[in-house]
Coordinates of C-alpha atoms in Angstrom, one line a residue:
X1 CA -21.9 -45.5 5.4
X2 CA -23.4 -44.1 2.3
X3 CA -20.5 -43.3 -0.1
X4 CA -22.2 -42.1 -3.3
X5 CA -25.5 -40.7 -4.6
X6 CA -26.5 -40.7 -7.9
X7 CA -29.7 -39.1 -8.8
X8 CA -31.0 -40.3 -12.6
X9 CA -34.0 -37.4 -12.1
X10 CA -32.1 -34.8 -9.7
X11 CA -33.9 -35.9 -6.5
X12 CA -32.4 -35.4 -3.5
X13 CA -31.2 -38.6 -1.0
X14 CA -30.8 -37.5 2.8
X15 CA -27.4 -38.7 3.5
X16 CA -27.1 -41.1 6.6
X17 CA -23.7 -41.9 8.7
X18 CA -22.2 -45.2 8.9
X19 CA -23.7 -46.2 11.8
X20 CA -27.3 -46.3 10.7
X21 CA -29.0 -49.2 9.5
X22 CA -30.4 -50.4 6.1
X23 CA -33.9 -50.3 8.8
X24 CA -33.1 -46.6 9.3
X25 CA -32.9 -46.2 5.7
X26 CA -36.4 -47.4 5.5
X27 CA -37.7 -44.9 7.9
X28 CA -36.5 -42.2 5.5
X29 CA -38.1 -44.0 2.3
X30 CA -41.6 -44.2 1.8
X31 CA -42.2 -46.3 -1.2
X32 CA -39.8 -49.1 1.0
X33 CA -42.0 -51.8 -0.4
X34 CA -41.0 -51.3 -4.1
X35 CA -37.2 -51.0 -3.4
X36 CA -35.5 -53.4 -5.4
X37 CA -31.5 -55.1 -4.0
X38 CA -29.2 -54.9 -7.2
X39 CA -25.7 -56.0 -5.3
X40 CA -22.7 -56.6 -7.1
X41 CA -19.9 -58.5 -5.6
X42 CA -19.7 -58.8 -2.0
X43 CA -16.9 -56.5 -0.9
X44 CA -18.2 -54.2 -3.5
X45 CA -21.3 -51.3 -2.4
X46 CA -24.9 -52.9 -2.6
X47 CA -27.2 -51.2 -5.4
X48 CA -30.5 -49.9 -4.1
X49 CA -32.9 -49.1 -7.1
X50 CA -36.7 -47.5 -6.2
X51 CA -38.8 -47.7 -9.2
X52 CA -41.6 -45.2 -8.7
X53 CA -38.8 -42.5 -7.4
X54 CA -36.5 -43.6 -10.1
X55 CA -32.9 -42.7 -8.4
X56 CA -30.4 -45.2 -7.7
X57 CA -28.6 -45.2 -3.9
X58 CA -25.1 -46.6 -3.9
X59 CA -24.2 -48.0 -0.3
X60 CA -21.0 -49.5 0.7
X61 CA -22.5 -51.8 3.1
X62 CA -21.7 -55.8 3.5
X63 CA -25.1 -58.0 4.3
X64 CA -24.4 -61.6 4.8
X65 CA -27.1 -63.9 3.9
X66 CA -28.5 -65.2 6.7
X67 CA -29.2 -69.0 6.7
X68 CA -26.6 -69.5 3.7
X69 CA -24.6 -72.6 4.4
X70 CA -21.0 -72.3 5.7
X71 CA -20.3 -73.5 2.4
X72 CA -17.4 -72.0 -0.2
X73 CA -16.9 -72.9 -3.6
X74 CA -14.3 -71.7 -5.2
X75 CA -13.5 -71.2 -9.3
X76 CA -12.2 -74.8 -10.3
X77 CA -14.8 -76.6 -7.6
X78 CA -17.8 -74.8 -9.2
X79 CA -16.5 -75.6 -12.8
X80 CA -16.8 -78.7 -11.6
X81 CA -20.3 -78.6 -9.6
X82 CA -22.1 -75.6 -10.3
X83 CA -21.2 -74.4 -13.8
X84 CA -21.8 -76.8 -16.6
X85 CA -19.6 -79.5 -17.2
X86 CA -20.0 -81.9 -14.5
X87 CA -22.6 -80.6 -11.8
X88 CA -25.8 -80.8 -13.9
X89 CA -25.1 -81.1 -17.7
X90 CA -23.3 -84.5 -17.2
X91 CA -26.2 -86.5 -15.8
X92 CA -28.7 -89.0 -17.8
X93 CA -28.8 -86.7 -20.8
X94 CA -26.3 -87.0 -23.1
X95 CA -26.1 -90.8 -21.8
X96 CA -29.5 -91.2 -22.2
X97 CA -31.2 -88.8 -24.8
X98 CA -29.6 -89.5 -28.2
X99 CA -32.3 -92.4 -28.9
X100 CA -35.8 -90.0 -28.1
X101 CA -33.8 -87.5 -30.2
X102 CA -33.0 -89.2 -32.9
X103 CA -36.4 -91.4 -33.1
X104 CA -37.8 -87.3 -33.2
X105 CA -35.6 -85.8 -36.2
X106 CA -34.9 -89.0 -38.3
X107 CA -31.8 -88.7 -39.5
X108 CA -28.1 -88.4 -38.0
X109 CA -27.4 -85.3 -39.7
X110 CA -30.6 -83.7 -38.5
X111 CA -29.8 -85.1 -34.8
X112 CA -26.2 -83.2 -34.8
X113 CA -27.2 -80.0 -36.2
X114 CA -29.7 -80.2 -33.3
X115 CA -27.4 -80.5 -30.8
X116 CA -24.9 -78.2 -32.0
X117 CA -28.0 -75.5 -32.6
X118 CA -28.7 -76.7 -28.9
X119 CA -25.4 -75.9 -27.7
X120 CA -25.1 -72.2 -29.3
X121 CA -28.5 -71.5 -28.0
X122 CA -27.6 -72.7 -24.6
X123 CA -24.4 -70.3 -24.7
X124 CA -26.7 -67.3 -25.6
X125 CA -28.4 -68.3 -22.4
X126 CA -25.6 -68.5 -20.5
X127 CA -24.1 -64.9 -21.4
X128 CA -27.8 -63.8 -20.9
X129 CA -27.9 -65.6 -16.9
X130 CA -24.1 -64.0 -16.8
X131 CA -24.6 -60.6 -17.5
X132 CA -27.9 -60.7 -14.6
X133 CA -25.8 -63.2 -12.6
X134 CA -22.8 -60.9 -12.2
X135 CA -24.9 -57.5 -11.6
X136 CA -27.3 -59.4 -8.7
X137 CA -24.6 -62.4 -7.3
X138 CA -27.9 -63.8 -5.1
X139 CA -29.2 -67.1 -5.1
X140 CA -32.4 -67.8 -6.2
X141 CA -30.9 -67.5 -10.4
X142 CA -34.2 -66.8 -12.1
X143 CA -36.3 -65.7 -8.9
X144 CA -34.6 -63.3 -8.5
X145 CA -33.6 -61.9 -12.1
X146 CA -37.7 -61.9 -12.2
X147 CA -38.5 -60.3 -9.2
X148 CA -35.8 -57.4 -10.2
X149 CA -37.4 -57.2 -13.6
X150 CA -41.2 -57.7 -12.8
X151 CA -41.9 -55.5 -9.7
X152 CA -45.7 -55.0 -10.5
X153 CA -48.3 -56.5 -10.1
X154 CA -46.4 -57.4 -6.6
X155 CA -45.0 -61.0 -5.7
X156 CA -47.0 -62.3 -9.1
X157 CA -44.1 -63.2 -10.8
X158 CA -42.8 -64.4 -7.7
X159 CA -45.2 -67.3 -7.2
X160 CA -45.5 -68.0 -11.0
X161 CA -42.1 -69.1 -10.8
X162 CA -43.0 -71.0 -7.6
X163 CA -45.4 -72.3 -8.8
X164 CA -43.3 -73.6 -11.6
X165 CA -39.9 -74.0 -9.5
X166 CA -41.1 -76.5 -7.2
X167 CA -43.7 -78.5 -9.0
X168 CA -41.5 -79.1 -11.7
X169 CA -38.0 -79.0 -10.0
X170 CA -38.2 -82.6 -9.7
X171 CA -35.3 -85.2 -10.2
X172 CA -37.3 -88.3 -11.2
X173 CA -35.5 -88.7 -14.2
X174 CA -32.9 -88.8 -13.3
X175 CA -34.0 -91.4 -10.9
X176 CA -35.1 -93.5 -13.2
X177 CA -31.8 -93.6 -15.4
X178 CA -29.7 -94.6 -12.5
X179 CA -32.6 -97.4 -12.2
X180 CA -32.7 -98.6 -15.2
X181 CA -28.6 -98.3 -16.1
X182 CA -27.8 -100.2 -12.9
X183 CA -30.7 -103.2 -13.6
X184 CA -28.6 -103.4 -17.1
X185 CA -25.6 -103.8 -15.1
X186 CA -26.3 -106.8 -12.7
X187 CA -28.1 -108.6 -15.8
X188 CA -31.7 -108.9 -14.0
X189 CA -34.8 -108.2 -15.8
X190 CA -37.0 -106.5 -13.0
X191 CA -40.6 -105.4 -12.6
X192 CA -41.8 -102.3 -12.9
X193 CA -42.1 -101.7 -9.2
X194 CA -38.8 -102.8 -8.8
X195 CA -37.4 -100.4 -10.9
X196 CA -39.7 -97.6 -8.7
X197 CA -38.3 -98.6 -5.8
X198 CA -34.6 -98.4 -6.9
X199 CA -35.3 -94.7 -8.1
X200 CA -37.3 -94.1 -4.6
X201 CA -34.3 -95.2 -3.3
X202 CA -32.2 -92.9 -4.6
X203 CA -33.8 -89.6 -4.2
X204 CA -34.4 -90.7 -0.7
X205 CA -30.4 -90.8 -0.3
X206 CA -30.1 -88.0 -2.0
X207 CA -32.3 -86.0 0.2
X208 CA -30.7 -87.5 3.8
X209 CA -27.2 -86.8 3.0
X210 CA -28.1 -83.1 1.8
X211 CA -29.9 -83.0 5.1
X212 CA -27.5 -84.4 7.3
X213 CA -24.1 -84.5 5.7
X214 CA -24.1 -81.3 3.5
X215 CA -20.5 -80.8 3.3
X216 CA -19.7 -85.0 2.1
X217 CA -22.5 -84.0 -0.1
X218 CA -20.2 -81.5 -1.7
X219 CA -17.5 -83.9 -1.6
X220 CA -19.7 -86.8 -3.5
X221 CA -20.7 -84.6 -6.3
X222 CA -17.1 -83.4 -7.3
X223 CA -15.8 -87.2 -6.8
X224 CA -18.5 -88.3 -9.1
X225 CA -17.9 -85.5 -11.4
X226 CA -14.9 -86.8 -12.3
X227 CA -16.3 -90.0 -13.0
X228 CA -18.8 -88.3 -15.6
X229 CA -15.6 -86.8 -16.9
X230 CA -13.9 -90.2 -17.4
X231 CA -17.1 -92.0 -18.4
X232 CA -18.1 -89.2 -21.6
X233 CA -14.5 -89.1 -22.4
X234 CA -14.0 -93.1 -22.9
X235 CA -17.1 -93.2 -24.7
X236 CA -15.7 -90.6 -27.4
X237 CA -12.3 -92.4 -27.4
X238 CA -13.8 -95.4 -27.9
X239 CA -15.7 -93.8 -30.9
X240 CA -12.5 -92.8 -32.2
X241 CA -10.9 -96.3 -32.2
X242 CA -14.5 -97.6 -34.0
X243 CA -13.8 -94.7 -36.7
X244 CA -10.2 -95.8 -37.2
X245 CA -10.9 -99.7 -38.0
X246 CA -10.0 -100.3 -34.7
X247 CA -12.8 -101.7 -33.6
X248 CA -13.7 -105.7 -35.3
X249 CA -17.0 -105.5 -34.3
X250 CA -18.0 -102.9 -36.5
X251 CA -18.1 -104.0 -39.9
X252 CA -18.5 -100.2 -41.3
X253 CA -18.4 -97.1 -38.8
X254 CA -19.0 -94.9 -41.6
X255 CA -22.5 -96.7 -42.6
X256 CA -24.8 -93.8 -40.4
X257 CA -22.9 -90.5 -42.2
X258 CA -23.3 -92.0 -45.6
X259 CA -26.8 -89.6 -46.9
X260 CA -26.9 -88.5 -43.0
X261 CA -29.8 -86.3 -43.9
X262 CA -31.7 -89.2 -45.4
X263 CA -35.0 -89.8 -43.4
X264 CA -34.9 -86.0 -42.0
X265 CA -38.5 -85.0 -40.4
X266 CA -39.9 -82.6 -41.5
X267 CA -42.3 -81.6 -38.8
X268 CA -41.8 -78.8 -36.5
X269 CA -43.3 -80.0 -33.6
X270 CA -41.3 -82.8 -33.3
X271 CA -37.8 -80.5 -34.0
X272 CA -38.9 -78.7 -31.1
X273 CA -39.7 -81.6 -29.2
X274 CA -36.1 -83.0 -29.5
X275 CA -34.7 -79.4 -28.4
X276 CA -36.2 -79.2 -25.5
X277 CA -34.4 -82.5 -24.9
X278 CA -31.1 -81.0 -26.1
X279 CA -31.6 -78.0 -24.1
X280 CA -32.3 -80.4 -21.2
X281 CA -29.0 -82.3 -21.1
X282 CA -27.2 -78.6 -21.6
X283 CA -29.3 -77.1 -18.6
X284 CA -26.4 -77.1 -16.3
X285 CA -25.3 -73.3 -18.0
X286 CA -28.2 -71.4 -15.2
X287 CA -27.5 -73.9 -12.3
X288 CA -24.3 -71.6 -10.8
X289 CA -26.8 -69.0 -10.1
X290 CA -28.9 -71.0 -8.3
X291 CA -26.4 -71.2 -5.9
X292 CA -24.6 -68.1 -5.6
X293 CA -24.8 -67.0 -2.1
X294 CA -22.4 -70.1 -1.7
X295 CA -20.0 -69.4 -4.5
X296 CA -16.9 -67.7 -3.1
X297 CA -16.1 -64.5 -5.5
X298 CA -18.9 -65.2 -7.7
X299 CA -18.9 -62.6 -10.3
X300 CA -15.7 -63.9 -11.4
X301 CA -16.3 -67.7 -10.7
X302 CA -19.3 -67.2 -12.9
X303 CA -17.3 -65.0 -16.2
X304 CA -14.2 -68.5 -16.3
X305 CA -16.8 -71.5 -15.2
X306 CA -19.6 -70.8 -17.3
X307 CA -18.7 -70.6 -20.7
X308 CA -15.5 -72.7 -20.1
X309 CA -17.0 -75.8 -18.8
X310 CA -20.2 -75.1 -21.3
X311 CA -18.4 -75.2 -24.4
X312 CA -16.0 -78.1 -23.1
X313 CA -19.3 -80.1 -22.3
X314 CA -21.3 -79.3 -26.3
X315 CA -17.9 -80.5 -27.9
X316 CA -17.8 -83.8 -25.8
X317 CA -21.5 -84.1 -26.5
X318 CA -21.3 -84.1 -30.0
X319 CA -17.7 -86.2 -30.2
X320 CA -20.1 -88.4 -27.9
X321 CA -22.7 -88.5 -30.6
X322 CA -21.0 -89.2 -33.3
X323 CA -19.7 -92.2 -31.5
X324 CA -23.4 -93.4 -31.4
X325 CA -23.6 -93.5 -34.7
X326 CA -20.5 -94.9 -35.7
X327 CA -21.2 -98.5 -33.7
X328 CA -25.0 -98.0 -34.4
X329 CA -27.7 -97.3 -37.3
X330 CA -29.8 -94.4 -36.3
X331 CA -32.6 -97.2 -36.1
X332 CA -30.7 -98.9 -33.5
X333 CA -30.2 -95.8 -31.7
X334 CA -33.7 -94.8 -31.8
X335 CA -35.0 -98.4 -30.4
X336 CA -32.2 -98.6 -27.6
X337 CA -34.4 -96.7 -25.0
X338 CA -32.8 -95.1 -22.4
X339 CA -29.7 -97.2 -21.9
X340 CA -28.1 -95.3 -25.4
X341 CA -24.4 -95.6 -23.9
X342 CA -24.4 -99.2 -22.8
X343 CA -26.1 -99.8 -25.3
X344 CA -22.8 -98.3 -27.5
X345 CA -20.0 -100.4 -25.3
X346 CA -22.4 -103.4 -26.3
X347 CA -21.7 -102.8 -29.5
X348 CA -18.3 -102.1 -29.6
X349 CA -17.0 -103.9 -27.0
X350 CA -19.7 -107.2 -25.8
X351 CA -21.6 -107.6 -22.5
X352 CA -19.3 -106.8 -20.1
X353 CA -18.5 -103.6 -21.0
X354 CA -21.0 -103.0 -21.3
X355 CA -22.5 -103.9 -17.9
X356 CA -19.7 -101.7 -16.4
X357 CA -20.0 -98.5 -18.5
X358 CA -23.8 -99.1 -17.4
X359 CA -22.7 -99.0 -13.6
X360 CA -20.5 -95.6 -14.7
X361 CA -23.5 -94.2 -16.4
X362 CA -25.8 -94.9 -13.4
X363 CA -23.2 -93.4 -11.0
X364 CA -23.6 -90.1 -13.5
X365 CA -27.2 -90.1 -13.3
X366 CA -26.4 -90.3 -9.5
X367 CA -24.5 -87.1 -9.6
X368 CA -26.9 -85.5 -11.6
X369 CA -29.5 -86.3 -9.2
X370 CA -27.2 -84.9 -6.0
X371 CA -26.3 -81.6 -8.2
X372 CA -29.9 -80.7 -9.4
X373 CA -31.6 -81.6 -5.2
X374 CA -28.7 -79.4 -4.1
X375 CA -29.7 -76.3 -6.7
X376 CA -33.0 -76.9 -6.3
X377 CA -33.2 -76.8 -2.2
X378 CA -31.4 -73.5 -1.8
X379 CA -34.6 -72.3 -4.6
X380 CA -37.4 -73.2 -2.3
X381 CA -35.4 -71.6 0.5
X382 CA -35.1 -68.5 -1.3
X383 CA -39.0 -69.1 -2.3
X384 CA -40.0 -69.4 1.4
X385 CA -38.4 -66.5 2.4
X386 CA -40.5 -64.4 0.6
X387 CA -43.1 -65.2 2.7
X388 CA -45.1 -66.4 -0.8
X389 CA -44.9 -70.6 0.3
X390 CA -47.5 -71.5 3.5
X391 CA -45.5 -71.7 6.6
X392 CA -42.7 -69.9 5.4
X393 CA -40.0 -70.2 8.5
X394 CA -40.6 -73.9 8.4
X395 CA -39.3 -73.5 4.6
X396 CA -36.6 -71.1 5.0
X397 CA -35.2 -72.4 7.7
X398 CA -31.7 -73.6 8.1
X399 CA -32.0 -75.5 11.5
X400 CA -30.7 -77.4 13.1
X401 CA -27.4 -78.5 10.5
X402 CA -27.1 -75.4 8.6
X403 CA -28.2 -77.4 5.8
X404 CA -32.2 -76.4 3.9
X405 CA -33.8 -79.3 5.3
X406 CA -36.8 -78.5 4.9
X407 CA -36.1 -77.3 1.7
X408 CA -34.9 -80.8 0.5
X409 CA -38.5 -81.8 1.7
X410 CA -39.8 -79.6 -0.5
X411 CA -38.3 -81.0 -3.6
X412 CA -38.6 -84.8 -2.4
X413 CA -41.9 -84.4 -2.4
X414 CA -43.0 -84.2 -6.3
X415 CA -40.2 -85.8 -6.9
X416 CA -41.7 -89.1 -5.1
X417 CA -44.8 -88.1 -6.7
X418 CA -43.8 -88.4 -10.1
X419 CA -41.4 -92.0 -9.5
X420 CA -45.1 -93.4 -8.2
X421 CA -47.1 -92.3 -10.5
X422 CA -46.0 -92.1 -14.3
X423 CA -46.0 -94.8 -16.2
X424 CA -42.1 -96.0 -17.1
X425 CA -42.5 -96.4 -20.5
X426 CA -43.2 -92.9 -21.3
X427 CA -42.3 -91.5 -18.4
X428 CA -39.0 -90.1 -19.1
X429 CA -39.7 -88.2 -22.5
X430 CA -42.9 -86.7 -21.3
X431 CA -41.2 -85.9 -18.0
X432 CA -38.5 -83.8 -19.7
X433 CA -41.1 -82.2 -22.2
X434 CA -43.2 -81.1 -19.5
X435 CA -40.0 -79.4 -17.5
X436 CA -38.6 -78.0 -20.8
X437 CA -42.2 -75.8 -22.1
X438 CA -42.7 -73.9 -18.8
X439 CA -38.9 -73.4 -18.7
X440 CA -39.4 -71.5 -22.4
X441 CA -41.8 -69.6 -21.3
X442 CA -40.1 -68.4 -17.9
X443 CA -36.9 -68.0 -20.0
X444 CA -38.5 -65.7 -22.3
X445 CA -39.9 -63.5 -19.3
X446 CA -36.3 -63.2 -18.3
X447 CA -35.1 -62.1 -21.5
X448 CA -37.6 -59.7 -22.1
X449 CA -37.0 -58.6 -17.9
X450 CA -33.2 -58.5 -19.0
X451 CA -34.3 -55.8 -21.7
X452 CA -36.0 -53.8 -19.3
X453 CA -34.1 -53.5 -16.6
X454 CA -31.2 -52.8 -19.4
X455 CA -34.1 -49.7 -19.8
X456 CA -34.8 -48.9 -16.5
X457 CA -31.3 -48.8 -15.0
X458 CA -29.3 -48.0 -17.8
X459 CA -26.4 -47.0 -15.4
X460 CA -26.4 -49.9 -13.1
X461 CA -22.5 -51.7 -12.7
X462 CA -22.7 -54.3 -15.1
X463 CA -19.6 -56.2 -14.8
X464 CA -20.4 -58.5 -17.6
X465 CA -22.5 -57.3 -20.7
X466 CA -24.3 -59.5 -23.3
X467 CA -24.4 -58.7 -27.2
X468 CA -27.9 -57.5 -28.0
X469 CA -28.6 -59.4 -31.0
X470 CA -27.6 -62.7 -28.9
X471 CA -30.8 -62.1 -26.3
X472 CA -33.0 -61.0 -29.4
X473 CA -31.9 -64.3 -31.0
X474 CA -31.9 -66.7 -27.4
X475 CA -35.5 -64.9 -27.5
X476 CA -36.8 -65.5 -31.2
X477 CA -35.6 -69.2 -30.3
X478 CA -37.6 -69.3 -27.2
X479 CA -41.1 -67.6 -29.2
X480 CA -40.4 -71.3 -31.6
X481 CA -39.9 -73.3 -28.6
X482 CA -44.0 -72.1 -27.3
X483 CA -45.4 -72.4 -30.5
X484 CA -44.0 -75.2 -32.7
X485 CA -45.7 -78.0 -30.1
X486 CA -48.7 -76.9 -30.6
X487 CA -48.3 -77.8 -34.4
X488 CA -49.5 -81.2 -35.5
X489 CA -46.2 -83.9 -36.3
X490 CA -47.1 -86.3 -39.5
X491 CA -49.9 -88.8 -37.9
X492 CA -50.3 -86.9 -35.2
X493 CA -47.9 -88.9 -33.1
X494 CA -45.6 -87.2 -31.0
X495 CA -42.5 -88.9 -29.0
X496 CA -44.5 -90.7 -26.8
X497 CA -47.7 -92.4 -26.5
X498 CA -49.6 -89.6 -25.4
X499 CA -51.2 -86.6 -27.3
X500 CA -48.6 -84.3 -28.8
X501 CA -50.1 -81.6 -27.3
X502 CA -50.6 -83.0 -23.9
X503 CA -46.9 -81.9 -22.6
X504 CA -47.5 -78.2 -23.3
X505 CA -50.9 -77.9 -22.0
X506 CA -49.7 -79.5 -19.0
X507 CA -46.8 -76.8 -18.7
X508 CA -49.2 -74.0 -18.7
X509 CA -51.5 -75.2 -16.5
X510 CA -49.1 -75.2 -14.0
X511 CA -48.2 -71.8 -14.6
X512 CA -51.5 -70.5 -15.1
X513 CA -52.1 -72.1 -11.4
X514 CA -49.1 -69.9 -10.0
X515 CA -51.6 -66.8 -11.4
X516 CA -54.8 -68.4 -9.7
X517 CA -53.3 -68.7 -6.5
X518 CA -51.8 -65.3 -6.2
X519 CA -54.8 -64.0 -7.6
X520 CA -56.9 -65.8 -4.6
X521 CA -54.0 -65.2 -1.9
X522 CA -53.2 -61.9 -2.6
X523 CA -56.0 -59.9 -4.0
X524 CA -59.7 -62.1 -4.0
X525 CA -59.2 -63.1 -0.5
X526 CA -58.5 -59.9 1.3
X527 CA -61.1 -57.6 -0.7
X528 CA -63.5 -60.7 0.4
X529 CA -62.6 -60.6 3.9
X530 CA -61.5 -56.9 4.0
X531 CA -57.9 -57.3 5.8
X532 CA -54.4 -56.0 3.9
X533 CA -51.5 -58.2 3.7
X534 CA -48.6 -56.5 5.5
X535 CA -45.2 -57.7 4.7
X536 CA -43.2 -58.6 8.3
X537 CA -39.4 -59.5 8.3
X538 CA -39.1 -62.2 11.1
X539 CA -35.3 -63.7 12.1
X540 CA -35.4 -67.4 12.7
X541 CA -33.3 -69.0 15.4
X542 CA -30.7 -69.7 12.5
X543 CA -30.1 -66.1 11.7
X544 CA -32.1 -66.5 8.7
X545 CA -34.4 -63.4 7.3
X546 CA -38.3 -64.4 6.5
X547 CA -41.1 -62.2 5.0
X548 CA -44.1 -63.0 6.9
X549 CA -47.7 -61.8 5.8
X550 CA -49.6 -60.6 8.5
X551 CA -53.5 -59.9 8.3
X552 CA -54.1 -56.6 9.3
X553 CA -58.4 -55.6 9.2
X554 CA -59.1 -52.5 7.8
X555 CA -61.4 -50.2 9.1

């Protein structure tokens, strides 16, 4: 039912009765292909913005999201699963990356400041995504926001994001951490291919679980979430015990904090590379936006669970790092590899405790893999619904189990390739770097789109508003992260044995690959073969709506 019409430029809109649908609305509005959906909460009207006509129509329509799983996440469940504290943030990062970060920045003080700065930056990003997510509560996250902001050239933003999401959305790093820590727990000196086999087994198990037992997968993520919280709290409490002098194994718990900035790095390249790893550890703040179709009351859930979860997690991260440095020197932390937490327990309580904690860290990494796989499969499904992937009806389908099995498969393939192909020595650090750089490019464009949407649709209802200086600060930080990796570090050596400039180049090439794919598919081939791509909406047997582009020959 058409309830209200708000003409921005005094342009009249034809009235519609309660029996008329969006299909009939399409017949009255010729530039339908330029229409952007800006829905608010599911129970409130949906806002339709048509850029070329510059007006907004508000309709009292309830449009279910076809093909979405029958899962409903409450505020508490979302805080455990979707928002930062458990589901995405507390995974492998805090238990593994402090070694690489300390090795890059060179001192305790610089490392702790970088973790604090990363938390501030994550909060800035969270507030931007909160405004966009509350304004457009649809699954897909950054993809949805880019499409709303960059309507021209048509589908370019979607295709470039798809390349980044599909090719770099793998969970190989979490699988590697699981394999490394479970081997520490068993005390077995495994070969590299044994580690690969374990990592491949993890991603295979998680994919099967989410495909055939989706509800069990959600319950498993929440259960492992509790284990993650317990593990992190245990490390923090153990650190307090060390600092209080109650642990005889540590002779001087304050040794690392005397002259904390001694040996600090001076290269912006090293700080940017380390910051990518810090931000990867905080990456869960945007994860809930990927699955908003399956969150009950998404606006309220985002506004409460997001800041509460990220704040709690950030404090625990800082305390955990202090715990690490209370038991070991910066040099020891730098050399501990991806098993920092187990090394901490070895120093404090001995080998048995180190093995036990390695099991808990492995479970935390498993939970991280489960949550990222869950969310990324929904992003893949949303991309398929846009018709930009080959065989879109296959990738978009939720048949027959109500889970995005094809989207899970699309996530599984690059994860397997990375686990099997990348050398394990530099694999973890390089994967985080490669994931981080194009992610910063996408984030930068999302922030620019954020400002554009405020300018183009100032009257659109926004249940949450981000303070503009916060968005400017976040944009400036993204610019630094994009420029600094190309500055030569001392000795020309980065955090891996690979060239320091390799990971930003790989990230840029992947995004440019999306531009090339879009140009060939949407511009060059239609021009050369003289046809036009016409979008048609089809409904699959499971109710999912998919856009299929048909080739129509020109006269």
